[in-house]
Amino acid sequence: MGKDIIFFTALYIRLSREDGDKEESDSVSNQRKLLTEYIENKQEFILKGVYIDDGYSGTNFERPEFKRMIRDIEEREINCVIVKDLSRFGRDYIDTGRYLERIFPDIGVRFISISDGIDSLKQVYDLMLPIKNIFNEQYARDISKKIQATVKMKQHAGEFIGAFASYGYKKSPSDKNKLVIDEYPASVIKRIFDMYISGIGKQKIARILTEEGILCPSAYKRLNGEPYKNCNYRENCYWTYSTVNSILHKEIYTGNMVQGTKHQTMRSKQNRVAKEEWIVVSKTHEPIISRETWEKAQSMLNRRTRQLDLVTNQNIFAGFIRCGDCDAAMAKVSWKRADSTRSESFYCGTYKRYGNKYCTPHTMPLKVLEQIVLKDLNKIINGINDLDKLMKENEAVSEKNASSQLQKQIDRLNTELEKTRKWKQSLYEDYKEELLSKEEYAAYRQDYTEKELLLEKQIHALQMSQDEEEHHALESSWVTRLRELKEVKTLDRSIIVEMIDRIIIYNDRRIRIIYNFSDELEELFDRCLHIRN
């Protein structure tokens, strides 16, 4: 069967000491050799790319090369993925199962795990697959706990345990846990503090450094042979407001070791730790700036705020719109027309700050976006109403699985609660980038806080219903809420916060709207269709 089909193939390789990977058998070179030998002399496979995440944990999918592979799959450049074993693909059994049992089959991607004997083209997945994934995750969890205990002990001893030294420092050649000054970037650090104290703003500092051709921290590290990548998949070489702001807040430049600022969870990105819980050890290395300079800069940082006209800068979509290419937040631009009417459009934040050398405008008029979102949301609401009859006809089937379906709803709400907290945190990044004023940031943060409380109440209510077994299996909190709306006539901030997870805008004005209830609603329609058939 497979010999008649050409498969444009991706070889995916991952290695992480944090997962307890074995040095020899799971090395990048050995994985590459095994995978290339597998497709060698097999005419059905055409190699399109090798994707390598070296040093990235398998407990989540926040890996740059994995994301690049998924983008290539979405663009139909790849329709086959081959890995050495399931643990190379991922150790999180929930997300791994979602890719292998739902996403890949839906878009026609063949998946092969050589060591596990899995080939989605030749047979259905082994019933033991979820169990294998659970064991993979549990193994990673146990290893992670042991590593974290060792890391904490070293941090409290003032030893540097990061993969990359902060810009301005490098690891000592004789002791990798000790920092020494890297003279060239250290001079840039001193200059940044001096410029800021003299009254030059962070955005202007970034522009000056970029125009002078001074490499930003990530580009400087790559130039020196370090396999460093920042959070954005594009390897930017320009300075940003965020980079300058981060440097000005780093106490490490005073000679104090500051660690434990983030905590890595099993199923998410690194979470920020409260400042009072950071591990700070004094005088562990040579300072780049004096204590007096540091305190003066911190005093200025604490009292400076940017005041904007809230009437002309209100934005109901703030924090929800991202560029489809560079993933930067979209910025709203407002101007007066010749007839004195006001026009408003969104532009890619990277393009707005640094020009078309780094990204394109991705222009989207505010009114057009409002109309598209409003029309799409009402279309979903109308579709919900059409399900009522089918749901009532199948009440007996629904009641049989009520308990398990209710638990799924609770799990989904918990996932949504986690996403809400993540987007609430991302608002602060937009505020730092000066895409939001202080007042807007406070107002929108309050919106997310209210949504958190709403989700917590929904979860509590469903848990109570689960105990009493009174909830209808096909019903859900989101279905109920959408039915209550009946029709949305105008969009406001509360509707956006309640209904939308994020909006992605591409350069050709294509729009992808991801709702808070997207996965739940899709499964509901699938189940109703299954019952009908």
Short mmCIF file of C-alpha atoms in Angstrom, two decimals, residues 29-368:
data_model
loop_
_atom_site.label_atom_id
_atom_site.label_comp_id
_atom_site.label_asym_id
_atom_site.label_seq_id
_atom_site.Cartn_x
_atom_site.Cartn_y
_atom_site.Cartn_z
CA SER A 29 24.67 11.27 15.86
CA ASN A 30 23.38 7.78 16.70
CA GLN A 31 19.76 8.82 16.26
CA ARG A 32 20.57 10.43 12.91
CA LYS A 33 22.42 7.30 11.76
CA LEU A 34 19.54 5.00 12.75
CA LEU A 35 16.92 7.16 11.02
CA THR A 36 18.87 7.71 7.79
CA GLU A 37 19.66 3.99 7.53
CA TYR A 38 15.95 3.24 7.97
CA ILE A 39 14.88 5.29 4.94
CA GLU A 40 17.92 4.39 2.86
CA ASN A 41 16.98 2.43 -0.29
CA LYS A 42 13.26 2.91 0.42
CA GLN A 43 11.93 4.75 -2.62
CA GLU A 44 8.69 5.76 -0.90
CA PHE A 45 10.56 8.23 1.36
CA ILE A 46 11.92 11.56 0.14
CA LEU A 47 13.91 13.28 2.88
CA LYS A 48 12.75 16.89 3.30
CA GLY A 49 14.52 17.79 6.51
CA VAL A 50 16.22 16.73 9.73
CA TYR A 51 14.92 18.51 12.84
CA ILE A 52 17.18 18.38 15.91
CA ASP A 53 16.29 19.65 19.41
CA ASP A 54 19.49 19.13 21.38
CA GLY A 55 19.15 19.97 25.05
CA TYR A 56 15.33 20.26 25.14
CA SER A 57 13.16 18.29 27.54
CA GLY A 58 10.54 15.91 26.20
CA THR A 59 8.05 16.82 28.93
CA ASN A 60 6.56 19.60 26.79
CA PHE A 61 6.49 20.62 23.12
CA GLU A 62 8.03 24.09 23.52
CA ARG A 63 10.99 23.14 21.31
CA PRO A 64 12.14 25.33 18.36
CA GLU A 65 12.86 22.55 15.86
CA PHE A 66 9.66 20.67 16.75
CA LYS A 67 7.68 23.86 16.14
CA ARG A 68 9.47 24.38 12.82
CA MET A 69 8.58 20.81 11.80
CA ILE A 70 4.92 21.36 12.68
CA ARG A 71 4.88 24.56 10.60
CA ASP A 72 6.29 22.64 7.64
CA ILE A 73 3.61 19.97 8.15
CA GLU A 74 0.89 22.62 8.22
CA GLU A 75 2.26 24.06 4.97
CA ARG A 76 2.00 20.58 3.39
CA GLU A 77 5.74 20.26 2.85
CA ILE A 78 5.88 17.12 5.02
CA ASN A 79 3.49 14.18 5.33
CA CYS A 80 5.64 11.67 7.25
CA VAL A 81 7.50 11.89 10.59
CA ILE A 82 10.04 9.29 11.71
CA VAL A 83 11.59 9.06 15.20
CA LYS A 84 13.86 6.59 16.97
CA ASP A 85 11.30 5.91 19.72
CA LEU A 86 8.28 7.53 21.34
CA SER A 87 10.31 9.18 24.09
CA ARG A 88 12.25 11.15 21.43
CA PHE A 89 8.94 12.57 20.17
CA GLY A 90 7.63 13.41 23.65
CA ARG A 91 7.32 12.20 27.22
CA ASP A 92 4.03 13.94 27.98
CA TYR A 93 1.54 11.14 27.32
CA ILE A 94 -1.47 13.47 26.94
CA ASP A 95 0.01 15.77 24.28
CA THR A 96 1.91 12.93 22.58
CA GLY A 97 -1.32 10.94 22.29
CA ARG A 98 -3.10 14.00 20.90
CA TYR A 99 -0.58 14.30 18.08
CA LEU A 100 -0.44 10.59 17.26
CA GLU A 101 -4.10 9.69 17.63
CA ARG A 102 -5.82 12.86 16.47
CA ILE A 103 -3.76 15.60 14.81
CA PHE A 104 -1.54 13.51 12.52
CA PRO A 105 -4.32 11.15 11.34
CA ASP A 106 -6.65 14.11 10.66
CA ILE A 107 -4.16 15.81 8.32
CA GLY A 108 -2.83 12.63 6.74
CA VAL A 109 0.63 12.47 8.31
CA ARG A 110 2.27 9.07 8.57
CA PHE A 111 4.09 8.47 11.87
CA ILE A 112 6.84 5.90 12.37
CA SER A 113 8.60 5.05 15.64
CA ILE A 114 11.34 2.57 14.73
CA SER A 115 12.18 1.04 18.13
CA ASP A 116 8.52 0.76 19.13
CA GLY A 117 7.53 -0.90 15.84
CA ILE A 118 4.87 1.73 15.19
CA ASP A 119 3.86 2.65 11.63
CA SER A 120 0.50 4.40 11.34
CA LEU A 121 0.20 3.39 7.66
CA LYS A 122 0.39 -0.34 8.35
CA GLN A 123 -1.68 -0.82 11.49
CA VAL A 124 -3.74 0.97 14.09
CA TYR A 125 -1.90 2.13 17.14
CA ASP A 126 -0.94 -0.45 19.72
CA LEU A 127 -3.37 -0.44 22.65
CA MET A 128 -0.32 -0.27 24.89
CA LEU A 129 0.74 3.06 23.35
CA PRO A 130 -0.88 5.25 26.03
CA ILE A 131 0.69 3.05 28.74
CA LYS A 132 4.12 3.41 27.13
CA ASN A 133 3.65 7.16 27.07
CA ILE A 134 2.67 7.18 30.75
CA PHE A 135 5.83 5.25 31.63
CA ASN A 136 7.90 7.71 29.57
CA GLU A 137 6.41 10.66 31.45
CA GLN A 138 6.76 9.02 34.86
CA TYR A 139 10.41 8.21 34.15
CA ALA A 140 11.05 11.82 33.17
CA ARG A 141 9.21 13.02 36.30
CA ASP A 142 11.36 10.90 38.63
CA ILE A 143 14.58 12.01 36.95
CA SER A 144 13.42 15.63 37.08
CA LYS A 145 12.86 15.52 40.85
CA LYS A 146 16.36 14.19 41.48
CA ILE A 147 17.94 16.78 39.20
CA GLN A 148 15.97 19.63 40.80
CA ALA A 149 17.20 18.66 44.28
CA THR A 150 20.82 18.75 43.09
CA VAL A 151 20.29 22.04 41.24
CA LYS A 152 18.80 23.71 44.35
CA MET A 153 21.78 22.63 46.44
CA LYS A 154 24.24 24.16 43.93
CA GLN A 155 22.21 27.35 43.64
CA HIS A 156 22.24 27.91 47.40
CA ALA A 157 26.02 27.39 47.32
CA GLY A 158 26.32 30.24 44.79
CA GLU A 159 27.36 27.97 41.91
CA PHE A 160 26.19 28.94 38.42
CA ILE A 161 24.13 26.09 36.94
CA GLY A 162 22.66 27.70 33.78
CA ALA A 163 23.25 26.44 30.26
CA PHE A 164 24.35 29.91 29.10
CA ALA A 165 26.04 32.68 31.11
CA SER A 166 24.28 36.04 31.19
CA TYR A 167 25.40 38.47 28.50
CA GLY A 168 28.49 40.19 29.89
CA TYR A 169 29.86 37.04 31.50
CA LYS A 170 31.20 33.67 30.42
CA LYS A 171 31.86 30.43 32.24
CA SER A 172 35.30 30.10 33.75
CA PRO A 173 37.51 27.75 31.68
CA SER A 174 38.62 26.04 34.91
CA ASP A 175 35.21 25.87 36.62
CA LYS A 176 31.94 25.81 34.67
CA ASN A 177 30.01 26.78 37.83
CA LYS A 178 31.87 30.08 38.17
CA LEU A 179 31.35 33.26 36.09
CA VAL A 180 34.10 35.54 34.79
CA ILE A 181 33.73 38.83 32.90
CA ASP A 182 33.56 38.77 29.09
CA GLU A 183 35.16 42.14 28.34
CA TYR A 184 33.40 43.20 25.11
CA PRO A 185 29.75 42.59 26.15
CA ALA A 186 30.60 43.86 29.65
CA SER A 187 31.49 47.22 28.10
CA VAL A 188 28.09 47.24 26.37
CA ILE A 189 26.37 46.50 29.71
CA LYS A 190 28.14 49.46 31.34
CA ARG A 191 27.13 51.68 28.45
CA ILE A 192 23.47 50.64 28.69
CA PHE A 193 23.34 51.54 32.39
CA ASP A 194 25.15 54.84 31.77
CA MET A 195 22.80 55.82 28.91
CA TYR A 196 19.71 54.96 30.95
CA ILE A 197 20.87 56.90 34.02
CA SER A 198 21.65 59.88 31.77
CA GLY A 199 17.99 59.95 30.72
CA ILE A 200 17.96 57.98 27.44
CA GLY A 201 14.89 55.71 27.15
CA LYS A 202 15.06 51.94 26.67
CA GLN A 203 13.61 52.01 23.16
CA LYS A 204 16.12 54.65 22.08
CA ILE A 205 18.99 52.70 23.66
CA ALA A 206 17.92 49.65 21.62
CA ARG A 207 17.78 51.74 18.45
CA ILE A 208 21.22 53.25 19.06
CA LEU A 209 22.86 49.86 19.63
CA THR A 210 21.17 48.37 16.57
CA GLU A 211 22.16 51.28 14.32
CA GLU A 212 25.78 51.01 15.49
CA GLY A 213 25.83 47.34 14.49
CA ILE A 214 26.40 46.04 18.01
CA LEU A 215 25.26 42.43 18.18
CA CYS A 216 22.38 41.73 20.56
CA PRO A 217 22.98 39.05 23.27
CA SER A 218 21.52 36.13 21.31
CA ALA A 219 23.45 37.00 18.12
CA TYR A 220 26.68 37.52 20.08
CA LYS A 221 26.34 34.10 21.71
CA ARG A 222 25.72 32.39 18.38
CA LEU A 223 28.72 34.19 16.88
CA ASN A 224 30.84 32.70 19.67
CA GLY A 225 29.66 29.20 18.82
CA GLU A 226 27.04 28.77 21.51
CA PRO A 227 23.89 26.90 20.33
CA TYR A 228 21.69 29.61 21.81
CA LYS A 229 18.15 30.43 20.67
CA ASN A 230 15.75 32.92 22.21
CA CYS A 231 12.02 32.32 22.69
CA ASN A 232 11.19 33.52 19.16
CA TYR A 233 11.83 31.09 16.34
CA ARG A 234 13.42 33.84 14.24
CA GLU A 235 17.05 34.39 15.15
CA ASN A 236 16.80 38.18 15.44
CA CYS A 237 20.04 40.16 15.47
CA TYR A 238 18.63 43.52 16.57
CA TRP A 239 18.23 45.02 20.02
CA THR A 240 14.74 45.36 21.49
CA TYR A 241 13.12 47.32 24.28
CA SER A 242 12.56 44.02 26.09
CA THR A 243 16.26 43.07 25.92
CA VAL A 244 17.42 46.42 27.30
CA ASN A 245 14.75 46.33 30.01
CA SER A 246 15.82 42.82 31.04
CA ILE A 247 19.48 43.86 31.34
CA LEU A 248 18.60 46.88 33.50
CA HIS A 249 16.76 44.60 35.94
CA LYS A 250 19.52 41.98 36.33
CA GLU A 251 21.19 42.14 39.73
CA ILE A 252 23.78 39.61 38.55
CA TYR A 253 25.78 42.54 37.12
CA THR A 254 26.50 43.74 40.67
CA GLY A 255 28.42 40.53 41.48
CA ASN A 256 25.50 38.72 43.16
CA MET A 257 24.41 35.34 41.82
CA VAL A 258 20.65 35.37 41.17
CA GLN A 259 19.04 32.04 40.27
CA GLY A 260 15.80 30.13 40.76
CA THR A 261 13.75 32.85 39.04
CA LYS A 262 11.78 30.29 37.04
CA HIS A 263 10.42 26.83 37.68
CA GLN A 264 10.05 24.14 35.01
CA THR A 265 6.80 22.15 35.29
CA MET A 266 6.14 18.83 33.58
CA ARG A 267 3.56 20.03 31.06
CA SER A 268 4.29 23.69 30.47
CA LYS A 269 6.88 26.32 29.81
CA GLN A 270 8.97 27.66 32.63
CA ASN A 271 6.84 29.53 35.15
CA ARG A 272 8.06 32.66 36.90
CA VAL A 273 8.82 32.39 40.61
CA ALA A 274 7.90 35.18 43.05
CA LYS A 275 10.87 37.51 43.58
CA GLU A 276 10.99 36.85 47.33
CA GLU A 277 11.65 33.16 46.54
CA TRP A 278 14.63 33.78 44.23
CA ILE A 279 17.97 32.36 45.34
CA VAL A 280 20.43 35.25 45.72
CA VAL A 281 24.01 34.70 46.89
CA SER A 282 26.19 37.80 47.37
CA LYS A 283 29.67 38.43 45.95
CA THR A 284 30.12 35.25 43.94
CA HIS A 285 31.82 36.88 40.94
CA GLU A 286 33.35 40.16 39.77
CA PRO A 287 30.77 42.94 39.26
CA ILE A 288 30.35 44.79 35.94
CA ILE A 289 28.59 47.81 37.48
CA SER A 290 28.86 49.37 40.93
CA ARG A 291 26.17 49.00 43.56
CA GLU A 292 25.58 52.75 43.38
CA THR A 293 24.91 52.56 39.62
CA TRP A 294 22.55 49.61 40.13
CA GLU A 295 20.52 51.33 42.85
CA LYS A 296 20.26 54.55 40.84
CA ALA A 297 18.96 52.62 37.81
CA GLN A 298 16.45 50.69 39.93
CA SER A 299 15.16 53.93 41.47
CA MET A 300 14.55 55.33 37.98
CA LEU A 301 12.89 52.11 36.80
CA ASN A 302 10.49 52.12 39.75
CA ARG A 303 9.29 55.67 39.28
CA ARG A 304 9.05 55.87 35.47
CA THR A 305 5.67 55.22 33.89
CA ARG A 306 4.47 55.92 30.39
CA GLN A 307 1.26 57.94 30.26
CA LEU A 308 -0.91 57.56 27.15
CA ASP A 309 -4.28 58.93 26.10
CA LEU A 310 -6.61 56.05 26.95
CA VAL A 311 -9.41 57.38 24.73
CA THR A 312 -7.36 57.03 21.54
CA ASN A 313 -5.46 53.94 22.64
CA GLN A 314 -8.25 51.67 23.87
CA ASN A 315 -8.00 48.27 22.23
CA ILE A 316 -10.49 45.47 22.96
CA PHE A 317 -8.14 42.98 21.24
CA ALA A 318 -5.03 43.92 23.27
CA GLY A 319 -3.02 40.85 24.25
CA PHE A 320 -4.94 38.54 21.89
CA ILE A 321 -3.55 39.29 18.41
CA ARG A 322 -0.25 37.84 17.21
CA CYS A 323 1.69 38.08 13.96
CA GLY A 324 1.40 34.82 12.00
CA ASP A 325 5.08 34.91 11.00
CA CYS A 326 7.21 36.30 13.85
CA ASP A 327 4.65 35.73 16.67
CA ALA A 328 5.05 39.33 17.90
CA ALA A 329 2.07 41.13 19.40
CA MET A 330 0.15 43.24 16.88
CA ALA A 331 0.16 46.97 17.63
CA LYS A 332 -2.78 49.28 16.96
CA VAL A 333 -2.03 52.40 14.91
CA SER A 334 -4.53 55.28 14.73
CA TRP A 335 -4.54 58.30 12.41
CA LYS A 336 -6.85 61.00 11.10
CA ARG A 337 -8.06 60.97 7.51
CA ALA A 338 -8.42 64.07 5.32
CA ASP A 339 -12.14 64.21 6.20
CA SER A 340 -11.22 64.29 9.94
CA THR A 341 -12.53 60.75 10.54
CA ARG A 342 -10.27 58.40 12.45
CA SER A 343 -8.86 55.19 10.94
CA GLU A 344 -7.39 52.35 13.01
CA SER A 345 -5.43 49.28 11.92
CA PHE A 346 -3.20 46.63 13.45
CA TYR A 347 0.41 46.17 12.39
CA CYS A 348 3.01 43.58 13.32
CA GLY A 349 4.87 44.87 16.39
CA THR A 350 8.25 43.82 14.99
CA TYR A 351 7.58 45.66 11.70
CA LYS A 352 6.33 48.75 13.54
CA ARG A 353 9.46 49.02 15.69
CA TYR A 354 12.19 47.84 13.31
CA GLY A 355 10.84 48.02 9.76
CA ASN A 356 10.41 45.54 6.92
CA LYS A 357 13.93 44.17 7.28
CA TYR A 358 12.68 41.93 10.07
CA CYS A 359 8.99 41.35 9.28
CA THR A 360 6.16 42.61 7.06
CA PRO A 361 3.21 44.85 8.10
CA HIS A 362 0.46 42.19 8.29
CA THR A 363 -1.98 45.12 8.16
CA MET A 364 -5.49 44.45 9.46
CA PRO A 365 -8.07 47.26 9.81
CA LEU A 366 -9.78 47.24 13.21
CA LYS A 367 -13.29 47.47 11.73
CA VAL A 368 -12.63 44.54 9.37
#
